[in-house]
mmCIF file of C-alpha atoms in Angstrom:
data_model
loop_
_atom_site.group_PDB
_atom_site.id
_atom_site.type_symbol
_atom_site.label_atom_id
_atom_site.label_comp_id
_atom_site.label_asym_id
_atom_site.label_seq_id
_atom_site.Cartn_x
_atom_site.Cartn_y
_atom_site.Cartn_z
ATOM 1 C CA SER A 82 -22.834 15.390 18.457
ATOM 2 C CA GLU A 83 -23.466 13.268 21.555
ATOM 3 C CA LEU A 84 -22.127 10.229 19.674
ATOM 4 C CA ILE A 85 -18.811 11.791 18.686
ATOM 5 C CA ASP A 86 -16.130 13.808 20.391
ATOM 6 C CA ILE A 87 -15.145 16.717 18.120
ATOM 7 C CA LYS A 88 -11.352 16.823 17.748
ATOM 8 C CA PRO A 89 -8.908 18.517 15.414
ATOM 9 C CA PRO A 90 -8.050 16.810 12.112
ATOM 10 C CA ILE A 91 -5.637 13.879 11.907
ATOM 11 C CA ASN A 92 -2.259 15.140 13.032
ATOM 12 C CA ILE A 93 0.173 13.287 10.829
ATOM 13 C CA ASN A 94 3.078 14.892 12.639
ATOM 14 C CA GLU A 95 2.334 12.938 15.807
ATOM 15 C CA ASN A 96 4.390 9.863 16.606
ATOM 16 C CA ALA A 97 2.750 6.492 16.815
ATOM 17 C CA ILE A 98 1.091 5.622 20.075
ATOM 18 C CA LEU A 99 3.269 2.920 21.554
ATOM 19 C CA ARG A 100 0.940 1.138 23.899
ATOM 20 C CA PRO A 101 1.590 -2.506 24.441
ATOM 21 C CA LYS A 102 -1.479 -4.620 23.825
ATOM 22 C CA ASP A 103 -1.560 -8.221 24.912
ATOM 23 C CA GLY A 104 2.174 -8.109 25.538
ATOM 24 C CA VAL A 105 3.009 -7.054 21.977
ATOM 25 C CA LYS A 106 5.000 -3.858 21.555
ATOM 26 C CA THR A 107 4.175 -1.883 18.440
ATOM 27 C CA SER A 108 6.759 -0.349 16.158
ATOM 28 C CA GLY A 109 7.053 3.378 15.520
ATOM 29 C CA ARG A 110 4.866 3.186 12.435
ATOM 30 C CA ARG A 111 1.309 4.436 12.484
ATOM 31 C CA VAL A 112 -1.333 2.175 10.996
ATOM 32 C CA ILE A 113 -4.358 4.194 9.891
ATOM 33 C CA MET A 114 -7.496 2.507 8.585
ATOM 34 C CA PHE A 115 -10.435 4.163 6.852
ATOM 35 C CA LEU A 116 -13.962 2.716 7.208
ATOM 36 C CA GLY A 117 -17.232 3.937 5.759
ATOM 37 C CA MET A 118 -20.249 3.536 3.548
ATOM 38 C CA PRO A 119 -19.958 2.947 -0.209
ATOM 39 C CA GLY A 120 -19.119 6.129 -2.098
ATOM 40 C CA CYS A 121 -18.325 8.256 0.953
ATOM 41 C CA GLY A 122 -14.795 9.079 -0.216
ATOM 42 C CA LYS A 123 -12.548 6.687 1.714
ATOM 43 C CA THR A 124 -10.122 6.024 -1.127
ATOM 44 C CA THR A 125 -9.929 9.662 -2.190
ATOM 45 C CA THR A 126 -9.386 10.752 1.414
ATOM 46 C CA LEU A 127 -6.627 8.169 1.819
ATOM 47 C CA ALA A 128 -5.000 9.404 -1.407
ATOM 48 C CA LYS A 129 -5.116 13.038 -0.273
ATOM 49 C CA ILE A 130 -3.625 12.224 3.132
ATOM 50 C CA ALA A 131 -0.952 10.025 1.527
ATOM 51 C CA THR A 132 -0.023 12.738 -0.971
ATOM 52 C CA ARG A 133 0.307 15.418 1.692
ATOM 53 C CA THR A 134 2.246 13.099 3.998
ATOM 54 C CA VAL A 135 4.750 12.111 1.315
ATOM 55 C CA LEU A 136 5.163 15.290 -0.700
ATOM 56 C CA LYS A 137 4.850 18.009 1.940
ATOM 57 C CA LEU A 138 5.977 16.293 5.130
ATOM 58 C CA LYS A 139 8.517 13.954 3.506
ATOM 59 C CA LYS A 140 7.283 10.924 5.473
ATOM 60 C CA ILE A 141 7.595 7.368 4.181
ATOM 61 C CA LEU A 142 4.450 5.291 3.880
ATOM 62 C CA ALA A 143 2.775 2.367 2.186
ATOM 63 C CA VAL A 144 -0.815 1.949 1.084
ATOM 64 C CA VAL A 145 -2.678 -1.293 1.637
ATOM 65 C CA THR A 146 -6.164 -2.131 0.440
ATOM 66 C CA ILE A 147 -8.469 -4.856 1.635
ATOM 67 C CA ASP A 148 -11.119 -3.689 -0.846
ATOM 68 C CA THR A 149 -11.289 -6.579 -3.266
ATOM 69 C CA TYR A 150 -15.065 -6.189 -3.745
ATOM 70 C CA ARG A 151 -15.365 -2.984 -5.747
ATOM 71 C CA VAL A 152 -14.499 -3.194 -9.414
ATOM 72 C CA ALA A 153 -11.156 -1.455 -10.032
ATOM 73 C CA ALA A 154 -10.617 -0.586 -6.346
ATOM 74 C CA ALA A 155 -7.178 -2.195 -6.256
ATOM 75 C CA HIS A 156 -6.291 -0.597 -9.580
ATOM 76 C CA GLN A 157 -7.277 2.827 -8.241
ATOM 77 C CA ILE A 158 -5.003 2.364 -5.210
ATOM 78 C CA SER A 159 -2.161 1.216 -7.469
ATOM 79 C CA ILE A 160 -2.518 4.334 -9.638
ATOM 80 C CA TYR A 161 -2.524 6.706 -6.623
ATOM 81 C CA SER A 162 0.454 4.897 -5.106
ATOM 82 C CA ASN A 163 2.446 4.964 -8.332
ATOM 83 C CA ILE A 164 1.789 8.686 -8.836
ATOM 84 C CA ILE A 165 3.212 9.598 -5.420
ATOM 85 C CA GLY A 166 5.859 6.886 -5.496
ATOM 86 C CA VAL A 167 4.860 4.707 -2.548
ATOM 87 C CA PRO A 168 4.548 0.933 -2.286
ATOM 88 C CA TYR A 169 1.122 -0.645 -2.129
ATOM 89 C CA ASP A 170 -0.295 -4.065 -1.433
ATOM 90 C CA ILE A 171 -3.618 -5.805 -1.904
ATOM 91 C CA VAL A 172 -4.813 -8.120 0.863
ATOM 92 C CA TYR A 173 -7.004 -10.926 -0.395
ATOM 93 C CA HIS A 174 -7.365 -12.814 2.880
ATOM 94 C CA LYS A 175 -7.354 -11.849 6.563
ATOM 95 C CA ARG A 176 -4.521 -14.254 7.367
ATOM 96 C CA ASN A 177 -2.219 -12.202 5.096
ATOM 97 C CA ILE A 178 -2.747 -8.773 6.672
ATOM 98 C CA ILE A 179 -0.068 -9.003 9.376
ATOM 99 C CA PRO A 180 2.637 -10.533 7.122
ATOM 100 C CA ILE A 181 1.958 -7.805 4.550
ATOM 101 C CA LEU A 182 2.123 -5.034 7.158
ATOM 102 C CA ASP A 183 5.344 -6.540 8.528
ATOM 103 C CA ARG A 184 6.978 -5.764 5.166
ATOM 104 C CA TYR A 185 6.524 -2.103 6.023
ATOM 105 C CA LYS A 186 7.601 -2.160 9.665
ATOM 106 C CA ASP A 187 10.298 0.474 9.076
ATOM 107 C CA LEU A 188 7.993 3.033 7.459
ATOM 108 C CA ASP A 189 6.341 6.001 9.160
ATOM 109 C CA PHE A 190 2.774 5.151 8.088
ATOM 110 C CA ILE A 191 0.634 2.416 6.627
ATOM 111 C CA LEU A 192 -2.712 3.629 5.301
ATOM 112 C CA ILE A 193 -5.390 0.965 4.880
ATOM 113 C CA ASP A 194 -8.328 1.318 2.501
ATOM 114 C CA THR A 195 -11.415 -0.820 3.077
ATOM 115 C CA PRO A 196 -14.515 -1.686 1.074
ATOM 116 C CA GLY A 197 -17.623 0.413 1.542
ATOM 117 C CA ILE A 198 -20.061 -1.278 3.890
ATOM 118 C CA GLY A 199 -23.793 -0.578 3.621
ATOM 119 C CA PHE A 200 -26.414 -0.969 6.327
ATOM 120 C CA LYS A 201 -27.529 -4.420 5.218
ATOM 121 C CA GLN A 202 -24.083 -5.925 4.647
ATOM 122 C CA ASP A 203 -23.656 -7.892 7.861
ATOM 123 C CA LEU A 204 -21.124 -10.370 6.449
ATOM 124 C CA GLU A 205 -18.889 -7.594 5.155
ATOM 125 C CA LEU A 206 -19.170 -5.794 8.494
ATOM 126 C CA LEU A 207 -18.142 -8.982 10.275
ATOM 127 C CA SER A 208 -15.158 -9.269 7.929
ATOM 128 C CA ILE A 209 -14.046 -5.734 8.821
ATOM 129 C CA LYS A 210 -14.393 -6.581 12.515
ATOM 130 C CA GLU A 211 -12.162 -9.633 11.993
ATOM 131 C CA TYR A 212 -9.558 -7.459 10.256
ATOM 132 C CA THR A 213 -9.590 -4.927 13.091
ATOM 133 C CA GLU A 214 -9.163 -7.733 15.627
ATOM 134 C CA LYS A 215 -6.135 -9.047 13.711
ATOM 135 C CA LEU A 216 -4.700 -5.524 13.625
ATOM 136 C CA ALA A 217 -5.283 -4.863 17.352
ATOM 137 C CA PRO A 218 -1.663 -5.575 18.409
ATOM 138 C CA LEU A 219 -0.549 -2.778 16.046
ATOM 139 C CA CYS A 220 -2.865 -0.235 17.737
ATOM 140 C CA PRO A 221 -4.425 0.990 14.489
ATOM 141 C CA GLU A 222 -6.043 4.398 14.280
ATOM 142 C CA ILE A 223 -9.440 3.743 12.734
ATOM 143 C CA TYR A 224 -11.346 6.623 11.171
ATOM 144 C CA LEU A 225 -14.911 6.571 9.967
ATOM 145 C CA VAL A 226 -15.320 8.476 6.706
ATOM 146 C CA LEU A 227 -18.766 10.007 6.187
ATOM 147 C CA SER A 228 -20.190 12.182 3.439
ATOM 148 C CA ALA A 229 -21.273 15.578 4.731
ATOM 149 C CA SER A 230 -24.211 15.401 2.334
ATOM 150 C CA ALA A 231 -25.648 12.225 3.882
ATOM 151 C CA LYS A 232 -28.951 12.454 5.722
ATOM 152 C CA LEU A 233 -28.528 13.012 9.454
ATOM 153 C CA LYS A 234 -30.486 9.833 10.255
ATOM 154 C CA ASP A 235 -28.136 7.769 8.047
ATOM 155 C CA THR A 236 -25.069 9.463 9.531
ATOM 156 C CA VAL A 237 -26.156 8.614 13.085
ATOM 157 C CA LYS A 238 -26.933 5.030 12.089
ATOM 158 C CA ALA A 239 -23.528 4.684 10.377
ATOM 159 C CA VAL A 240 -21.684 6.031 13.433
ATOM 160 C CA LYS A 241 -23.465 3.531 15.683
ATOM 161 C CA MET A 242 -22.917 0.637 13.265
ATOM 162 C CA PHE A 243 -19.194 1.234 12.775
ATOM 163 C CA ALA A 244 -18.599 2.050 16.458
ATOM 164 C CA GLU A 245 -19.899 -1.434 17.279
ATOM 165 C CA THR A 246 -17.489 -2.902 14.731
ATOM 166 C CA ALA A 247 -14.278 -1.079 15.606
ATOM 167 C CA GLU A 248 -12.787 1.302 18.143
ATOM 168 C CA LEU A 249 -13.035 4.549 16.188
ATOM 169 C CA LYS A 250 -10.402 7.230 16.695
ATOM 170 C CA GLY A 251 -12.475 9.809 14.858
ATOM 171 C CA ILE A 252 -14.688 10.763 11.939
ATOM 172 C CA ILE A 253 -13.645 12.436 8.721
ATOM 173 C CA PHE A 254 -16.381 14.323 6.883
ATOM 174 C CA THR A 255 -15.947 14.425 3.106
ATOM 175 C CA GLN A 256 -17.814 15.926 0.181
ATOM 176 C CA ALA A 257 -18.643 19.109 2.098
ATOM 177 C CA ASP A 258 -18.824 20.873 -1.268
ATOM 178 C CA LYS A 259 -21.933 18.829 -2.117
ATOM 179 C CA THR A 260 -24.142 20.373 0.556
ATOM 180 C CA GLU A 261 -25.128 23.776 1.864
ATOM 181 C CA SER A 262 -26.416 22.408 5.158
ATOM 182 C CA PHE A 263 -23.181 20.938 6.554
ATOM 183 C CA GLU A 264 -23.420 23.240 9.581
ATOM 184 C CA GLU A 265 -26.665 21.523 10.577
ATOM 185 C CA VAL A 266 -24.769 18.325 11.358
ATOM 186 C CA PHE A 267 -22.919 20.139 14.131
ATOM 187 C CA ALA A 268 -25.904 22.189 15.322
ATOM 188 C CA VAL A 269 -27.765 19.099 16.565
#
């Protein structure tokens, strides 16, 4: 709990933070990126947030994935996007991220899915860092997605690892139904 500041859930009703960075003014869209370990629920979390944002709040968004590592990751995003009727894109190279996001400059949100990064995947972690640096002028909100059933030691290590890679806005705990000891995470 010393590593993270406990805040309320993502408020998708908030407007984008318009803070100029390096002289670049952001648009009104909110760019939200999800980082995490393999299998922690990033894509499912993104899909749930996208569905609620579109169907209940009537906001307009696009889904973008930079996960070209996992088999069928892009297909999974395409299926979710088609079901809720939103555009999606697959980014195969860092140089394409900004041009792709520029296609959606008039939307309310762009949600970005990323590949799962394990503790020994330094090259993949460096790649994510390069993406976040390219996205910096857009002031992305970067959330770390963690499984509530992960061991505390692994959770702490993941928070430290991803905090060194990107400026995290918060942490989203998933898979709380897989553990009875979720309260212990917050009791530390």
